[in-house]
mmCIF file of C-alpha atoms and ligand atoms in Angstrom:
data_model
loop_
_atom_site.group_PDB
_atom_site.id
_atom_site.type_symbol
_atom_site.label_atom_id
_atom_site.label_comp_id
_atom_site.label_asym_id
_atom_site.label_seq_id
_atom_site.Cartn_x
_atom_site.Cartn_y
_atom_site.Cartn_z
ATOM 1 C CA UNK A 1 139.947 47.722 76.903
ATOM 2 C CA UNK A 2 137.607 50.401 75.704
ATOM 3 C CA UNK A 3 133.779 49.787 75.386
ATOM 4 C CA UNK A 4 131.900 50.271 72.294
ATOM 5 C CA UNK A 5 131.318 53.622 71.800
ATOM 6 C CA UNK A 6 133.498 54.818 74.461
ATOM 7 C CA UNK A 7 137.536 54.951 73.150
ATOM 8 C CA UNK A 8 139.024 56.927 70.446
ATOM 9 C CA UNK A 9 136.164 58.723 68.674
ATOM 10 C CA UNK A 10 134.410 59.301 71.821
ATOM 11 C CA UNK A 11 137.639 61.315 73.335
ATOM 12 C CA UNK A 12 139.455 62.750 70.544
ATOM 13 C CA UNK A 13 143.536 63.082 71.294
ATOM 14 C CA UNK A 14 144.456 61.781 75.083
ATOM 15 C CA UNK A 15 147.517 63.533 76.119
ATOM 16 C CA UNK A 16 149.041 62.791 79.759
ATOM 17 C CA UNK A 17 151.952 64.989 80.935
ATOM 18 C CA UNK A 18 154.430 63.462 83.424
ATOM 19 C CA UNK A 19 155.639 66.214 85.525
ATOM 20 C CA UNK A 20 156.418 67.632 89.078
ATOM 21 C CA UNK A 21 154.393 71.321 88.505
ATOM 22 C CA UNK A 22 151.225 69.870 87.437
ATOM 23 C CA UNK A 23 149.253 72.495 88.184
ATOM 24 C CA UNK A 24 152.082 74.516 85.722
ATOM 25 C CA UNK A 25 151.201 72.599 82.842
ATOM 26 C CA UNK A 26 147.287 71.915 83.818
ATOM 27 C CA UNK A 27 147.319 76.261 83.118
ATOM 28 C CA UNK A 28 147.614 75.520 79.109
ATOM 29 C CA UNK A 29 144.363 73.617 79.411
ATOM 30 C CA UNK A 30 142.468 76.770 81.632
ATOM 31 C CA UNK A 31 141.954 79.555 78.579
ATOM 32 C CA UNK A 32 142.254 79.935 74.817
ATOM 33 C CA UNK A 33 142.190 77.331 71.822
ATOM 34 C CA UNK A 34 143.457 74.851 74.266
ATOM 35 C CA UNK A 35 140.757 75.140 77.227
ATOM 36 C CA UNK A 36 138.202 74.867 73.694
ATOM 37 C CA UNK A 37 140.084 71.996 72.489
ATOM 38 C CA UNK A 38 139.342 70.387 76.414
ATOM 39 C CA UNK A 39 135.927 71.622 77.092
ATOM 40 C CA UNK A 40 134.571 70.428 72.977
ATOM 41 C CA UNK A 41 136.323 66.924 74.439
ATOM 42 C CA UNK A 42 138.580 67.020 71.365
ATOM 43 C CA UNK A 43 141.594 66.700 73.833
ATOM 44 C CA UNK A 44 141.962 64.968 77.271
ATOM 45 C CA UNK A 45 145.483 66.262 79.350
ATOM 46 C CA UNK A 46 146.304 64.688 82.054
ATOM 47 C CA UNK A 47 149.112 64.692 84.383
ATOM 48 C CA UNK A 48 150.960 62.450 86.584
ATOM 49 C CA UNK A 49 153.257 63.460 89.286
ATOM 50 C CA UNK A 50 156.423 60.890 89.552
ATOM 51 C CA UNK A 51 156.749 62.703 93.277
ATOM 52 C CA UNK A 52 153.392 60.472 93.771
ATOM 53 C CA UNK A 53 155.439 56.948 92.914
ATOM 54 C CA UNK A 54 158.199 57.466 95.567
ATOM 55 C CA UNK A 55 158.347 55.108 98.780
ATOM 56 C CA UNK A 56 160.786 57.006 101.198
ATOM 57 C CA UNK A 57 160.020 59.349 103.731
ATOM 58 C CA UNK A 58 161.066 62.046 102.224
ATOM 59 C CA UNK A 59 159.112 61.131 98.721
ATOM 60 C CA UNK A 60 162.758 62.273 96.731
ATOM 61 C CA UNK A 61 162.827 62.395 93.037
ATOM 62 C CA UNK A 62 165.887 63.276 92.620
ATOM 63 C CA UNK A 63 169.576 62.822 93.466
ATOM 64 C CA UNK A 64 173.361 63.597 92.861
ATOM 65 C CA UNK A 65 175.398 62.605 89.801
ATOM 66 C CA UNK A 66 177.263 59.442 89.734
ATOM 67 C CA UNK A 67 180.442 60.881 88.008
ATOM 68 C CA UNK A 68 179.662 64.228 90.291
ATOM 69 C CA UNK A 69 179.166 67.669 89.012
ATOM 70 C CA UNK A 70 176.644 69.960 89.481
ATOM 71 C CA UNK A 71 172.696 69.654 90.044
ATOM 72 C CA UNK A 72 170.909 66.411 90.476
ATOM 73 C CA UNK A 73 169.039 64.429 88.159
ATOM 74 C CA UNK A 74 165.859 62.706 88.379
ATOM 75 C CA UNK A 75 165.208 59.238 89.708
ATOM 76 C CA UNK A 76 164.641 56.598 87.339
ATOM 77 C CA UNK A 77 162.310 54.390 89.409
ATOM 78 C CA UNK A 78 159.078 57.299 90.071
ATOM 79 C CA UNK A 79 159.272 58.129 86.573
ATOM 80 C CA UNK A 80 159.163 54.493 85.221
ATOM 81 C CA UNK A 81 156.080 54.141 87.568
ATOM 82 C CA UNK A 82 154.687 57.608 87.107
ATOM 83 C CA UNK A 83 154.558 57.079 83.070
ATOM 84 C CA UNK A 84 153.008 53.616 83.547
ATOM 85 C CA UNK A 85 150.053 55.666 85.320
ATOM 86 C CA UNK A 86 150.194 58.250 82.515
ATOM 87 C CA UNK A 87 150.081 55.566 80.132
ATOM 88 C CA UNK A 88 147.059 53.601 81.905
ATOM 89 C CA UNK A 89 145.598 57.379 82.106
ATOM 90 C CA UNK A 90 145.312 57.296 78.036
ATOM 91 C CA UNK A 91 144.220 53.880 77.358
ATOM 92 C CA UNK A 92 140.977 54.368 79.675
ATOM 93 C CA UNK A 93 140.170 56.991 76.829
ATOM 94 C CA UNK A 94 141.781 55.986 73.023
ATOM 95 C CA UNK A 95 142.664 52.716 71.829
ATOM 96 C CA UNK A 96 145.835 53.463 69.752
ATOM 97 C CA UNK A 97 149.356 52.264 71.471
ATOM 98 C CA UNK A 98 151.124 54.820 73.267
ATOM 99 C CA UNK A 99 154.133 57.423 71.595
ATOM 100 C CA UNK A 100 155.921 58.191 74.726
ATOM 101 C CA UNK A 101 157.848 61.858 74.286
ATOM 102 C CA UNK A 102 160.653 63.298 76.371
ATOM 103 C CA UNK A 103 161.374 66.516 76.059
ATOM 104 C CA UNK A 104 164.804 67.632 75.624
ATOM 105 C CA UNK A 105 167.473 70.084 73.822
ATOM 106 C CA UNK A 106 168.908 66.839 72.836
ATOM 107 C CA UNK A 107 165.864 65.974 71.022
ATOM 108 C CA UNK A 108 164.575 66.648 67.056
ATOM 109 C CA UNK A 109 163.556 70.110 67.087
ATOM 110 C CA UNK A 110 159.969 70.797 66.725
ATOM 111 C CA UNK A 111 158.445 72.072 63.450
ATOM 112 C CA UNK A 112 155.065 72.381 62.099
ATOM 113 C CA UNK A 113 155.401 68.820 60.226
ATOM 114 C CA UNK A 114 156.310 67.348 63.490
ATOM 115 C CA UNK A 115 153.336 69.263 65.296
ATOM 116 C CA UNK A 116 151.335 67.448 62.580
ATOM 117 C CA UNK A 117 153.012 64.250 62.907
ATOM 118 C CA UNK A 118 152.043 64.516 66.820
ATOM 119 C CA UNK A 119 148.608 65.610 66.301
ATOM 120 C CA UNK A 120 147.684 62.587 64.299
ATOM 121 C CA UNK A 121 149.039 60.476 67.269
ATOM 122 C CA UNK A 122 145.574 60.007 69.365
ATOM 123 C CA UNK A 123 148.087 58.777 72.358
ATOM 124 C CA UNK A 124 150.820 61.043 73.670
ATOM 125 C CA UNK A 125 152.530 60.638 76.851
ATOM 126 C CA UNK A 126 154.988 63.970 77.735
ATOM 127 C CA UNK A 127 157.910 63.366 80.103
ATOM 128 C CA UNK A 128 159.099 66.345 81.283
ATOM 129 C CA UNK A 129 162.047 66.829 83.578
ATOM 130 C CA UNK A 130 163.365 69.162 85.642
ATOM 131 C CA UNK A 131 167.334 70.030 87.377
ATOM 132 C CA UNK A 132 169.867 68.862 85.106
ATOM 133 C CA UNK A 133 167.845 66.111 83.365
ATOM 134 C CA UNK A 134 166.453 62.138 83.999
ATOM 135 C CA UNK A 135 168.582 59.003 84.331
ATOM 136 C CA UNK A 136 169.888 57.681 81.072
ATOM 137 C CA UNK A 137 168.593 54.212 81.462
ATOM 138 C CA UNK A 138 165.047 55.151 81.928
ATOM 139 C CA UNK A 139 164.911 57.343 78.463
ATOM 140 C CA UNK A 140 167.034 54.146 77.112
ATOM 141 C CA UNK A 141 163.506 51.846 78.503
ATOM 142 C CA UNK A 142 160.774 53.712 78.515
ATOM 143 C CA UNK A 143 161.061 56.607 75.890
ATOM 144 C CA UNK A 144 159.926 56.068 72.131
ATOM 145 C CA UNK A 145 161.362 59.570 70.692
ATOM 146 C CA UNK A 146 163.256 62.775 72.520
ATOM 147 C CA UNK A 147 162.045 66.443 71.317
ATOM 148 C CA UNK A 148 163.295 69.788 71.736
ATOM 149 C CA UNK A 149 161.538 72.950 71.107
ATOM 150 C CA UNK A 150 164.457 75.281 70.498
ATOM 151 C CA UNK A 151 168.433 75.450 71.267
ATOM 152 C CA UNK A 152 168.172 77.232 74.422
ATOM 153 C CA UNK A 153 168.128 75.792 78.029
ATOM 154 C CA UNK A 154 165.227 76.268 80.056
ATOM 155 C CA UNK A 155 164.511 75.360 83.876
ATOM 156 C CA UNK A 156 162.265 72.630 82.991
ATOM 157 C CA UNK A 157 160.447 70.534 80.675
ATOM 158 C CA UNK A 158 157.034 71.998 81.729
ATOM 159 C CA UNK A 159 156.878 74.748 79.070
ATOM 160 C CA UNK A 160 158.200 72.859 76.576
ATOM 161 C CA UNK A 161 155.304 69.936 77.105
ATOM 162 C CA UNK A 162 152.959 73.039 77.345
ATOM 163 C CA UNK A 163 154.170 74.555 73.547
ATOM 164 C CA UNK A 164 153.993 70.974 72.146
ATOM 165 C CA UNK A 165 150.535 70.764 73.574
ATOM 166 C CA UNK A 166 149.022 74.155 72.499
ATOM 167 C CA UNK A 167 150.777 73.731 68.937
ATOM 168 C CA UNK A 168 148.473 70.300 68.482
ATOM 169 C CA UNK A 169 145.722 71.286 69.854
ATOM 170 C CA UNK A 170 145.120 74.422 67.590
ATOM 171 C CA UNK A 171 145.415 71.465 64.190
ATOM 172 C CA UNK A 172 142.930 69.236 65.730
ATOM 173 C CA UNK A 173 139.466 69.219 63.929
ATOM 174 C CA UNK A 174 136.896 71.567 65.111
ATOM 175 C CA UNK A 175 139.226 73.822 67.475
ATOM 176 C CA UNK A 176 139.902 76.681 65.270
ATOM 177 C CA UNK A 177 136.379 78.589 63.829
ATOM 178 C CA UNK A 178 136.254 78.230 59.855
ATOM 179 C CA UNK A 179 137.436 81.715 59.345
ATOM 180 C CA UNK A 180 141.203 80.721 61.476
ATOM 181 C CA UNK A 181 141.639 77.452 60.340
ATOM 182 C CA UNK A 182 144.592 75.781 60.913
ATOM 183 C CA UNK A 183 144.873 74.978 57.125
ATOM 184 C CA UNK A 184 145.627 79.459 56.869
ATOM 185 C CA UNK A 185 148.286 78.886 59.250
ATOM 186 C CA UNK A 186 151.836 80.259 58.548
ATOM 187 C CA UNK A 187 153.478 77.243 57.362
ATOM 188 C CA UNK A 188 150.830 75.263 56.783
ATOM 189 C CA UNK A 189 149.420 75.823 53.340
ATOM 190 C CA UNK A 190 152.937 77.552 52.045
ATOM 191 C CA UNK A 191 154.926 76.926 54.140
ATOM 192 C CA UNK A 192 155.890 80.840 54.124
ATOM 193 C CA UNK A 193 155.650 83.185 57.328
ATOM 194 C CA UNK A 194 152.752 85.082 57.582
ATOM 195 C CA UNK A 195 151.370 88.319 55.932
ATOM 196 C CA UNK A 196 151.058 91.375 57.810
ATOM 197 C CA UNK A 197 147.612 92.132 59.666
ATOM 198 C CA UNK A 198 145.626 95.526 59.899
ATOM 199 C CA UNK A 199 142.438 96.514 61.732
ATOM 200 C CA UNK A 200 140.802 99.490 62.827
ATOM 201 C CA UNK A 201 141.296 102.344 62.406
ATOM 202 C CA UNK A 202 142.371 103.336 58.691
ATOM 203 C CA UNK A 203 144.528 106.040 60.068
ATOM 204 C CA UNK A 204 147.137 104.676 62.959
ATOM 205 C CA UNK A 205 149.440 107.831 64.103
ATOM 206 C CA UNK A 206 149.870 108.919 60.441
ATOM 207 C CA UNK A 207 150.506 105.173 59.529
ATOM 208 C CA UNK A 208 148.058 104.091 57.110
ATOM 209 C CA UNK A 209 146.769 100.961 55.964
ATOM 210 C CA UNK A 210 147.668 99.256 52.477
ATOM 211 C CA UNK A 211 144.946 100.846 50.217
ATOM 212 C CA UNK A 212 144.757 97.010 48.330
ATOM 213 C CA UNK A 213 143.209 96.036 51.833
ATOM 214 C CA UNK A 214 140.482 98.757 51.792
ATOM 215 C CA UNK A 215 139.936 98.087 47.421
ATOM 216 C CA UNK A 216 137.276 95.292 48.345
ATOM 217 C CA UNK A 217 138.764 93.423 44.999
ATOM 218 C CA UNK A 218 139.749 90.019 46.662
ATOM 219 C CA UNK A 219 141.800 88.742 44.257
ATOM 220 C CA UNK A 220 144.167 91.757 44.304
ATOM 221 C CA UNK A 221 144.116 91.030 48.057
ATOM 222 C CA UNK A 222 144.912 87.516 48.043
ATOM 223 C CA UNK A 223 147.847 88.202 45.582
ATOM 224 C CA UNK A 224 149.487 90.765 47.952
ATOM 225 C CA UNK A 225 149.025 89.023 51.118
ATOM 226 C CA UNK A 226 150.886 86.253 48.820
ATOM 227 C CA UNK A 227 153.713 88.554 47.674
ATOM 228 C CA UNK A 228 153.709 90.312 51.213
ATOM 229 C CA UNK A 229 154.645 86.277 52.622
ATOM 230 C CA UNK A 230 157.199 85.695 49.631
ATOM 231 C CA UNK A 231 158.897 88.837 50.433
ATOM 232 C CA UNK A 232 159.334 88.737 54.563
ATOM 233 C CA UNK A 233 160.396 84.789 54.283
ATOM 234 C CA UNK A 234 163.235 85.718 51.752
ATOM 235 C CA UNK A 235 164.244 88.639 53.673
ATOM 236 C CA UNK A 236 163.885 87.120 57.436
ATOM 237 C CA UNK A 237 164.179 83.536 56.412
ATOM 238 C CA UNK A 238 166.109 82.798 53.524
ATOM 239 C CA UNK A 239 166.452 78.931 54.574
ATOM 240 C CA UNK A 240 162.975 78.518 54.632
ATOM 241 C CA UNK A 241 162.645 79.559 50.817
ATOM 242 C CA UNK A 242 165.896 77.223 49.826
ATOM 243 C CA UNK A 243 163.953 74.087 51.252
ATOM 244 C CA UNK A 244 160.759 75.313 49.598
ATOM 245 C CA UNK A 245 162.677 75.642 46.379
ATOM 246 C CA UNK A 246 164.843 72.231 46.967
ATOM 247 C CA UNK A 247 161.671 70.390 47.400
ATOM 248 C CA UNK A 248 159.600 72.090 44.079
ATOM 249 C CA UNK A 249 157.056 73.517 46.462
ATOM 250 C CA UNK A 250 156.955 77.167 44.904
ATOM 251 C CA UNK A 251 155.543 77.395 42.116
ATOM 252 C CA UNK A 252 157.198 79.245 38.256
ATOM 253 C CA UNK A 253 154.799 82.247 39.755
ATOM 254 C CA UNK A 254 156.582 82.760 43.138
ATOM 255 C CA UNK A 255 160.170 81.902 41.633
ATOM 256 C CA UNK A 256 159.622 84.681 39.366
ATOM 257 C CA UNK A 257 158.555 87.147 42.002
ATOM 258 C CA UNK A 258 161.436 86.291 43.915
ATOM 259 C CA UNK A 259 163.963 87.101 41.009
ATOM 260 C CA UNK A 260 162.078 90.117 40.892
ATOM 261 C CA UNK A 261 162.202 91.122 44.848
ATOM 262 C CA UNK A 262 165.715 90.585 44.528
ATOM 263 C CA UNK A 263 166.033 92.615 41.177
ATOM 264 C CA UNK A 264 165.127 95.611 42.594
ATOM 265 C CA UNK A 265 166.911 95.844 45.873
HETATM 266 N N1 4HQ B 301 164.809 71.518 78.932
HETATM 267 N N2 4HQ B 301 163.167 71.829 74.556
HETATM 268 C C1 4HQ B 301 164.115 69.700 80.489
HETATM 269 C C2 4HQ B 301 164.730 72.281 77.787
HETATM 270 C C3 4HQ B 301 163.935 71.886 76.612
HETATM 271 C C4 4HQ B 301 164.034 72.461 75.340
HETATM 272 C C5 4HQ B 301 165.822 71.898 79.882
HETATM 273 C C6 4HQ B 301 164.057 70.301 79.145
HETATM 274 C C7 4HQ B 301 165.839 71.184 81.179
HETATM 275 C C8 4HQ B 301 165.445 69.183 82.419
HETATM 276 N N3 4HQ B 301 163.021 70.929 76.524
HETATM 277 N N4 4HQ B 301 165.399 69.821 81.101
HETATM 278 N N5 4HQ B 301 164.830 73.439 74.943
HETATM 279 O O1 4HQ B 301 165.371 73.307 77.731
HETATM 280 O O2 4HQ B 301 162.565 70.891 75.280
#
């Protein structure tokens, strides 16, 4: 299908968006890591409008309940269609088979191994719906997994498709300078929350900045941006530090300094 040449190295991670606001989910691709990620042809997005696949009149998308209830649901039949195009979209750029995504509250809940897990997929294809959700039997046909970015109900899939898309982008090579590599991430090394951060000036309203920031000795740095992590993920996120410990990825070092946060509180 692709020439030689052409395909997956020449065009990075394809990603085509399914949606009825593409011009909504085309704005993720207009500034920031993600318009870098499009312009250094890292990333292709795409998006197909199932509105495009009807055949009435009134080119409807959507309609009531069988069952009844409130709100309508989307069509079955410009979706199936419409991610077909997105699909065909893709392949004219990578090679690799097609992961097909809906997103959903009724789907795995993102994290920053699944954002990783995604971004090593060259070929994503995003459904996202809108009103109370799509038909049944067309997630039962045509989707491959279902994933939700938080428990909380928003008034479409758009932003959702957008997050996932931002969150990949920033981990695929050559986005992010050398300095913000993805690798420093929050998560991503530790897989502790972040450090605090301090600029200019020295003097902030009274509030000063850590004097081990201004020492210049780097290793005195790196050991209490280290601590400063340990400390806020116990405190904010104790969950985060019982998988950590559950799956012997902090080391005798950190244990230790956590026995000792706790110690003297
Ligand atoms: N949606 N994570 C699309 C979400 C959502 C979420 C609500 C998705 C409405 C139609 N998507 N439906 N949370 O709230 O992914």
């Amino acid at each position: 299908m692709n020439q030689p040449g052409q395909g997956a190295d020449a065009c990075g991670n394809a990603i085509s968006v399914v949606t009825l606001f593409p011009e909504l989910v085309q704005a993720v691709g207009s500034c920031g890591v993600t318009g870098r990620a499009l312009d250094k042809q890292v990333l292709s997005l795409t998006t197909v409008n199932p509105r495009d696949y009807t055949t009435d009149k009134h080119r409807t998308v959507d309609d009531r309940p069988y069952g009844g209830g409130p709100g309508m649901v989307m069509l079955a039949a410009p979706l199936d269609e419409a991610i077909t195009q997105a699909q065909a979209c893709n392949a004219a750029l990578v090679a690799e088979a097609p992961v097909v995504v809906h997103v959903s509250p009724q789907g795995e809940q993102l994290d920053h191994n699944l954002v990783v897990e995604l971004a090593q997929c060259r070929n994503l294809v995003l459904v996202s719906g809108r009103y109370e959700g799509i038909d049944e039997r067309l997630i039962e046909s045509r989707i491959d997994r279902e994933i939700s970015i938080g428990d909380y109900v928003l008034s479409g899939g758009e932003l959702a498709a957008m997050v996932i898309i931002d969150a990949i982008a920033r981990q695929l090579p050559g986005v992010l300078g050398h300095e913000d590599s993805a690798a420093q991430d929050s998560f991503a090394g530790s897989g502790l929350l972040d450090c605090p951060h301090y600029s200019r000036p020295e003097d902030y309203k009274g509030m000063r900045v850590p004097a081990v920031l201004m020492s210049g000795n780097h290793e005195n740095i790196r050991r209490w941006r280290h601590r400063q992590a340990l400390i806020r993920t116990a405190k904010r996120r104790p969950g985060l530090i019982d998988s950590l410990i559950e799956g012997q990825k902090l080391s005798a070092g950190d244990r230790q300094l956590l026995q000792e946060i706790q110690n003297t509180e």
